Amino acid sequence: MPTRILLGCDFSSAPTKRKNIVVAVGARQAEDAVRLSALHRFSSLDDWSAWLAAQSAWVGGFDLPFGLPRELVETLHWPGQWAALMAHYGQLERSEIRRQFSGFCASRPAGGKFAHRATDGPAGSSPSMKWVNPPVAWMLHAGVPRLLAIGAHFPAHQPIPERTPPRIALEAYPGLLARQLIGRTSYKSDEAGRQTIERRQAREQMLTALLEGRTELGLKLDIDTAQANALVEDGSGDALDAVLCLVQAAWALRHQDTPGPGYGLPPDIDPVEGWILCAKRP
């Protein structure tokens, strides 16, 4: 098998020239470091998936949900097997998804409108059925079918193959790692007017902590001065989020031989829901 590169992806379901998908590319160095080699930006989903398909082998951490809450799937009588579920979900129009999700939420009490996956609590992530603020349901709808189309393997959702597939897709969440670095301090905004000096200072603090390996993952980030400046100056935080996903992917590769699906994933996860990298099972 070709040498597998590491990827970290900050995803958008509707990328533009102003709001790109950002992919951080890197490689493990020794046992405790990951080297950032490049940042790639994509203004269309087609360009993103074509670039991924052109890379022969990779392990990637992607900031988008790969699964849906089982409670939601069963209530809507959708397919209970992940591959069939994704095929069904992918062919639905977003207006139909919104209609069905809205109907599900309407029948539930205030404070509990959305169904959650088991991983949401430990990861601190938004429900994968949310279609606004953030629209992660659309991220799943846009991203997973394209990853499947280029032959990516999803360890958290698919049976363990006899041979390791060349492209491994893992669900990452930069917010989980960011909280280890700076707590809940805000470090980014898509609005230029809210890209403050305080948020810039928070990005500097995060980067310093990553360089020193001050996380629970036991990994240090290796970058040059130009890369460091680019991460700090990106007020949207997209580049830094891609790097956080890259570090999570490096941790997963380090734990690829753990029992069960591997890559540090719990052995007993629900394949319909999946699991977010580095989230601890309660």
Short mmCIF file of C-alpha atoms in Angstrom, two decimals:
data_model
loop_
_atom_site.label_atom_id
_atom_site.label_comp_id
_atom_site.label_asym_id
_atom_site.label_seq_id
_atom_site.Cartn_x
_atom_site.Cartn_y
_atom_site.Cartn_z
CA MET A 1 0.00 0.00 0.00
CA PRO A 2 1.27 3.54 -0.71
CA THR A 3 2.34 5.60 2.29
CA ARG A 4 -0.76 7.15 3.81
CA ILE A 5 -0.77 10.88 4.39
CA LEU A 6 -2.71 12.50 7.20
CA LEU A 7 -5.55 14.92 6.54
CA GLY A 8 -7.57 17.28 8.68
CA CYS A 9 -10.61 18.86 7.05
CA ASP A 10 -12.62 21.90 8.11
CA PHE A 11 -15.74 21.35 6.04
CA SER A 12 -18.47 23.52 4.56
CA SER A 13 -21.59 22.15 2.91
CA ALA A 14 -21.71 25.18 0.58
CA PRO A 15 -18.14 26.36 -0.01
CA THR A 16 -17.44 29.59 -1.87
CA LYS A 17 -14.39 31.69 -2.72
CA ARG A 18 -15.01 33.56 0.52
CA LYS A 19 -15.76 30.50 2.69
CA ASN A 20 -13.55 27.60 1.63
CA ILE A 21 -13.23 24.02 2.67
CA VAL A 22 -9.75 23.82 4.23
CA VAL A 23 -7.67 20.64 4.27
CA ALA A 24 -4.50 20.39 6.36
CA VAL A 25 -2.03 17.79 5.09
CA GLY A 26 0.66 16.29 7.24
CA ALA A 27 2.51 13.24 8.48
CA ARG A 28 3.50 11.69 11.76
CA GLN A 29 7.00 12.37 12.98
CA ALA A 30 8.34 9.79 15.44
CA GLU A 31 5.76 8.81 18.05
CA ASP A 32 4.81 12.13 19.54
CA ALA A 33 4.67 14.69 16.74
CA VAL A 34 2.73 15.52 13.60
CA ARG A 35 4.20 17.70 10.88
CA LEU A 36 2.00 20.12 8.92
CA SER A 37 3.13 20.07 5.30
CA ALA A 38 0.44 22.10 3.50
CA LEU A 39 -2.95 23.78 3.67
CA HIS A 40 -5.29 23.41 0.70
CA ARG A 41 -8.42 25.47 0.14
CA PHE A 42 -11.40 24.50 -2.02
CA SER A 43 -14.25 26.73 -3.15
CA SER A 44 -16.41 23.89 -4.50
CA LEU A 45 -17.44 20.43 -3.33
CA ASP A 46 -16.43 18.92 -6.66
CA ASP A 47 -12.89 20.30 -6.41
CA TRP A 48 -12.61 19.01 -2.85
CA SER A 49 -13.74 15.47 -3.64
CA ALA A 50 -11.63 15.35 -6.81
CA TRP A 51 -8.54 16.29 -4.83
CA LEU A 52 -9.27 13.64 -2.20
CA ALA A 53 -9.77 11.04 -4.94
CA ALA A 54 -6.41 11.96 -6.46
CA GLN A 55 -4.58 11.13 -3.21
CA SER A 56 -3.86 7.42 -3.28
CA ALA A 57 -3.91 6.73 0.46
CA TRP A 58 -4.84 8.76 3.51
CA VAL A 59 -6.23 8.79 7.03
CA GLY A 60 -8.45 11.83 7.43
CA GLY A 61 -10.25 13.55 10.27
CA PHE A 62 -13.29 15.36 8.87
CA ASP A 63 -15.27 17.99 10.75
CA LEU A 64 -18.71 16.82 9.69
CA PRO A 65 -21.07 14.19 11.10
CA PHE A 66 -21.07 10.74 9.55
CA GLY A 67 -24.15 9.35 11.31
CA LEU A 68 -27.63 10.21 12.57
CA PRO A 69 -29.25 9.58 15.98
CA ARG A 70 -30.78 6.10 16.09
CA GLU A 71 -33.86 7.52 17.82
CA LEU A 72 -34.46 9.81 14.85
CA VAL A 73 -33.84 7.07 12.28
CA GLU A 74 -36.25 4.67 13.97
CA THR A 75 -38.95 7.31 14.48
CA LEU A 76 -38.84 8.25 10.78
CA HIS A 77 -38.72 4.57 9.75
CA TRP A 78 -35.58 5.12 7.74
CA PRO A 79 -33.19 2.23 6.93
CA GLY A 80 -31.50 0.84 10.04
CA GLN A 81 -28.29 -0.18 8.27
CA TRP A 82 -25.77 2.62 7.81
CA ALA A 83 -24.93 2.17 4.11
CA ALA A 84 -28.62 1.97 3.19
CA LEU A 85 -29.38 4.90 5.48
CA MET A 86 -26.74 7.08 3.82
CA ALA A 87 -28.03 6.12 0.37
CA HIS A 88 -31.56 7.08 1.44
CA TYR A 89 -30.45 10.32 3.11
CA GLY A 90 -28.27 11.34 0.20
CA GLN A 91 -31.07 11.11 -2.35
CA LEU A 92 -33.50 13.24 -0.34
CA GLU A 93 -33.89 16.93 -1.16
CA ARG A 94 -32.95 19.24 1.67
CA SER A 95 -36.48 20.63 1.75
CA GLU A 96 -37.79 17.12 2.44
CA ILE A 97 -35.17 16.51 5.14
CA ARG A 98 -36.11 19.80 6.78
CA ARG A 99 -39.80 18.90 6.64
CA GLN A 100 -39.29 15.53 8.28
CA PHE A 101 -36.84 16.82 10.88
CA SER A 102 -39.17 19.72 11.72
CA GLY A 103 -42.05 17.28 12.18
CA PHE A 104 -39.92 15.18 14.52
CA CYS A 105 -38.97 18.22 16.60
CA ALA A 106 -42.54 19.56 16.73
CA SER A 107 -43.75 16.54 18.69
CA ARG A 108 -41.08 16.91 21.39
CA PRO A 109 -40.96 19.11 24.50
CA ALA A 110 -39.04 22.38 24.74
CA GLY A 111 -35.42 21.77 25.65
CA GLY A 112 -35.44 18.36 24.02
CA LYS A 113 -36.41 19.07 20.43
CA PHE A 114 -33.42 17.36 18.86
CA ALA A 115 -32.35 13.74 19.12
CA HIS A 116 -28.72 13.19 20.04
CA ARG A 117 -26.13 10.56 19.25
CA ALA A 118 -24.32 8.86 22.11
CA THR A 119 -21.13 10.68 21.12
CA ASP A 120 -22.61 14.18 21.34
CA GLY A 121 -22.39 14.45 25.12
CA PRO A 122 -18.75 13.34 25.50
CA ALA A 123 -17.67 15.37 22.47
CA GLY A 124 -19.76 18.46 23.24
CA SER A 125 -20.98 18.46 19.65
CA SER A 126 -24.19 19.69 18.05
CA PRO A 127 -26.87 17.12 17.13
CA SER A 128 -26.20 15.82 13.64
CA MET A 129 -29.84 16.50 12.71
CA LYS A 130 -29.52 20.28 13.18
CA TRP A 131 -30.13 22.15 9.96
CA VAL A 132 -29.29 25.63 11.32
CA ASN A 133 -26.67 27.12 13.63
CA PRO A 134 -24.68 25.10 12.68
CA PRO A 135 -26.22 23.32 9.65
CA VAL A 136 -24.50 20.01 10.34
CA ALA A 137 -27.34 18.02 8.75
CA TRP A 138 -26.42 19.64 5.42
CA MET A 139 -22.75 18.90 6.03
CA LEU A 140 -23.56 15.21 6.36
CA HIS A 141 -25.78 15.41 3.28
CA ALA A 142 -23.03 17.06 1.19
CA GLY A 143 -19.97 15.28 2.51
CA VAL A 144 -20.63 11.61 3.23
CA PRO A 145 -21.99 10.65 -0.24
CA ARG A 146 -18.92 12.21 -1.86
CA LEU A 147 -16.55 10.37 0.47
CA LEU A 148 -18.36 7.12 -0.25
CA ALA A 149 -18.15 7.79 -4.00
CA ILE A 150 -14.35 7.96 -3.87
CA GLY A 151 -14.11 4.69 -1.96
CA ALA A 152 -13.40 5.98 1.55
CA HIS A 153 -13.83 3.47 4.36
CA PHE A 154 -15.65 4.53 7.53
CA PRO A 155 -14.37 2.39 10.45
CA ALA A 156 -17.05 3.62 12.85
CA HIS A 157 -19.86 2.57 10.50
CA GLN A 158 -18.70 -0.27 8.27
CA PRO A 159 -17.56 -3.85 8.94
CA ILE A 160 -13.86 -4.39 9.53
CA PRO A 161 -12.32 -5.34 6.15
CA GLU A 162 -9.78 -8.12 5.67
CA ARG A 163 -7.26 -5.66 4.29
CA THR A 164 -6.79 -2.06 5.37
CA PRO A 165 -8.44 0.23 2.80
CA PRO A 166 -6.24 2.99 1.40
CA ARG A 167 -8.58 5.84 2.37
CA ILE A 168 -9.83 6.02 5.96
CA ALA A 169 -12.50 8.59 6.92
CA LEU A 170 -12.92 9.44 10.59
CA GLU A 171 -15.28 11.94 12.19
CA ALA A 172 -13.34 14.69 13.94
CA TYR A 173 -14.45 17.71 15.92
CA PRO A 174 -12.01 20.58 16.45
CA GLY A 175 -14.08 22.06 19.27
CA LEU A 176 -13.28 19.03 21.43
CA LEU A 177 -9.55 19.63 21.17
CA ALA A 178 -9.90 23.42 21.32
CA ARG A 179 -11.56 23.15 24.74
CA GLN A 180 -8.52 21.24 26.04
CA LEU A 181 -6.31 24.10 24.88
CA ILE A 182 -8.20 27.29 25.87
CA GLY A 183 -11.44 26.19 27.52
CA ARG A 184 -14.49 27.86 26.01
CA THR A 185 -12.73 31.07 25.01
CA SER A 186 -13.85 32.20 21.55
CA TYR A 187 -11.08 32.14 18.95
CA LYS A 188 -12.82 32.65 15.59
CA SER A 189 -15.63 34.30 13.67
CA ASP A 190 -16.74 34.33 10.05
CA GLU A 191 -17.71 37.99 10.44
CA ALA A 192 -14.78 40.34 9.80
CA GLY A 193 -16.08 42.83 12.35
CA ARG A 194 -15.93 40.19 15.09
CA GLN A 195 -12.39 39.02 14.34
CA THR A 196 -11.03 40.83 17.37
CA ILE A 197 -7.60 41.08 18.94
CA GLU A 198 -8.88 38.93 21.80
CA ARG A 199 -9.76 36.12 19.38
CA ARG A 200 -6.36 36.49 17.71
CA GLN A 201 -4.67 36.16 21.09
CA ALA A 202 -6.73 33.02 21.74
CA ARG A 203 -5.45 31.50 18.48
CA GLU A 204 -1.90 32.32 19.54
CA GLN A 205 -2.50 30.58 22.87
CA MET A 206 -3.92 27.52 21.10
CA LEU A 207 -0.99 27.33 18.73
CA THR A 208 1.55 27.61 21.53
CA ALA A 209 -0.18 24.79 23.39
CA LEU A 210 -0.21 22.63 20.26
CA LEU A 211 3.48 23.22 19.67
CA GLU A 212 4.21 22.20 23.25
CA GLY A 213 1.91 19.17 23.12
CA ARG A 214 -0.29 20.36 25.98
CA THR A 215 -3.28 18.16 25.18
CA GLU A 216 -4.47 14.76 26.30
CA LEU A 217 -3.45 13.29 22.93
CA GLY A 218 0.28 13.24 23.65
CA LEU A 219 1.19 14.85 20.32
CA LYS A 220 3.09 17.98 19.39
CA LEU A 221 2.51 20.01 16.24
CA ASP A 222 5.54 20.75 14.06
CA ILE A 223 5.18 23.82 11.79
CA ASP A 224 7.36 26.58 10.39
CA THR A 225 7.09 30.29 11.06
CA ALA A 226 5.10 31.09 7.91
CA GLN A 227 2.57 28.38 8.71
CA ALA A 228 2.24 29.61 12.29
CA ASN A 229 1.59 33.16 11.10
CA ALA A 230 -1.03 31.94 8.61
CA LEU A 231 -2.91 30.05 11.34
CA VAL A 232 -2.90 33.03 13.69
CA GLU A 233 -3.91 35.55 11.02
CA ASP A 234 -6.88 33.53 9.75
CA GLY A 235 -9.63 35.19 11.77
CA SER A 236 -12.23 32.68 10.59
CA GLY A 237 -10.33 29.94 12.40
CA ASP A 238 -10.90 27.57 9.47
CA ALA A 239 -7.21 26.82 8.94
CA LEU A 240 -6.64 26.25 12.65
CA ASP A 241 -9.70 23.99 12.82
CA ALA A 242 -8.31 21.93 9.93
CA VAL A 243 -5.04 21.56 11.85
CA LEU A 244 -6.91 20.48 14.99
CA CYS A 245 -8.59 17.78 12.88
CA LEU A 246 -5.16 16.80 11.53
CA VAL A 247 -3.84 16.29 15.06
CA GLN A 248 -6.88 14.15 15.88
CA ALA A 249 -6.25 12.08 12.74
CA ALA A 250 -2.62 11.60 13.80
CA TRP A 251 -3.80 10.37 17.19
CA ALA A 252 -6.19 7.95 15.46
CA LEU A 253 -3.43 6.55 13.24
CA ARG A 254 -1.31 6.04 16.34
CA HIS A 255 -4.17 3.91 17.75
CA GLN A 256 -5.22 2.15 14.57
CA ASP A 257 -4.79 -1.32 16.08
CA THR A 258 -7.04 -0.86 19.12
CA PRO A 259 -9.75 -3.54 19.55
CA GLY A 260 -12.96 -3.18 17.59
CA PRO A 261 -13.02 -0.80 14.64
CA GLY A 262 -9.56 0.54 15.53
CA TYR A 263 -8.27 4.11 15.37
CA GLY A 264 -9.00 4.66 19.03
CA LEU A 265 -12.75 4.25 18.52
CA PRO A 266 -14.74 2.48 21.24
CA PRO A 267 -15.35 -1.20 20.39
CA ASP A 268 -19.12 -1.14 20.97
CA ILE A 269 -20.32 1.95 19.11
CA ASP A 270 -23.59 2.00 17.21
CA PRO A 271 -22.71 1.95 13.49
CA VAL A 272 -25.80 4.01 12.65
CA GLU A 273 -24.57 6.83 14.89
CA GLY A 274 -20.79 6.46 14.75
CA TRP A 275 -18.35 8.21 17.07
CA ILE A 276 -16.24 11.37 17.17
CA LEU A 277 -12.48 10.89 17.46
CA CYS A 278 -11.00 11.37 20.93
CA ALA A 279 -14.40 11.61 22.67
CA LYS A 280 -14.28 9.51 25.80
CA ARG A 281 -16.93 6.88 26.40
CA PRO A 282 -18.73 7.75 29.69
#
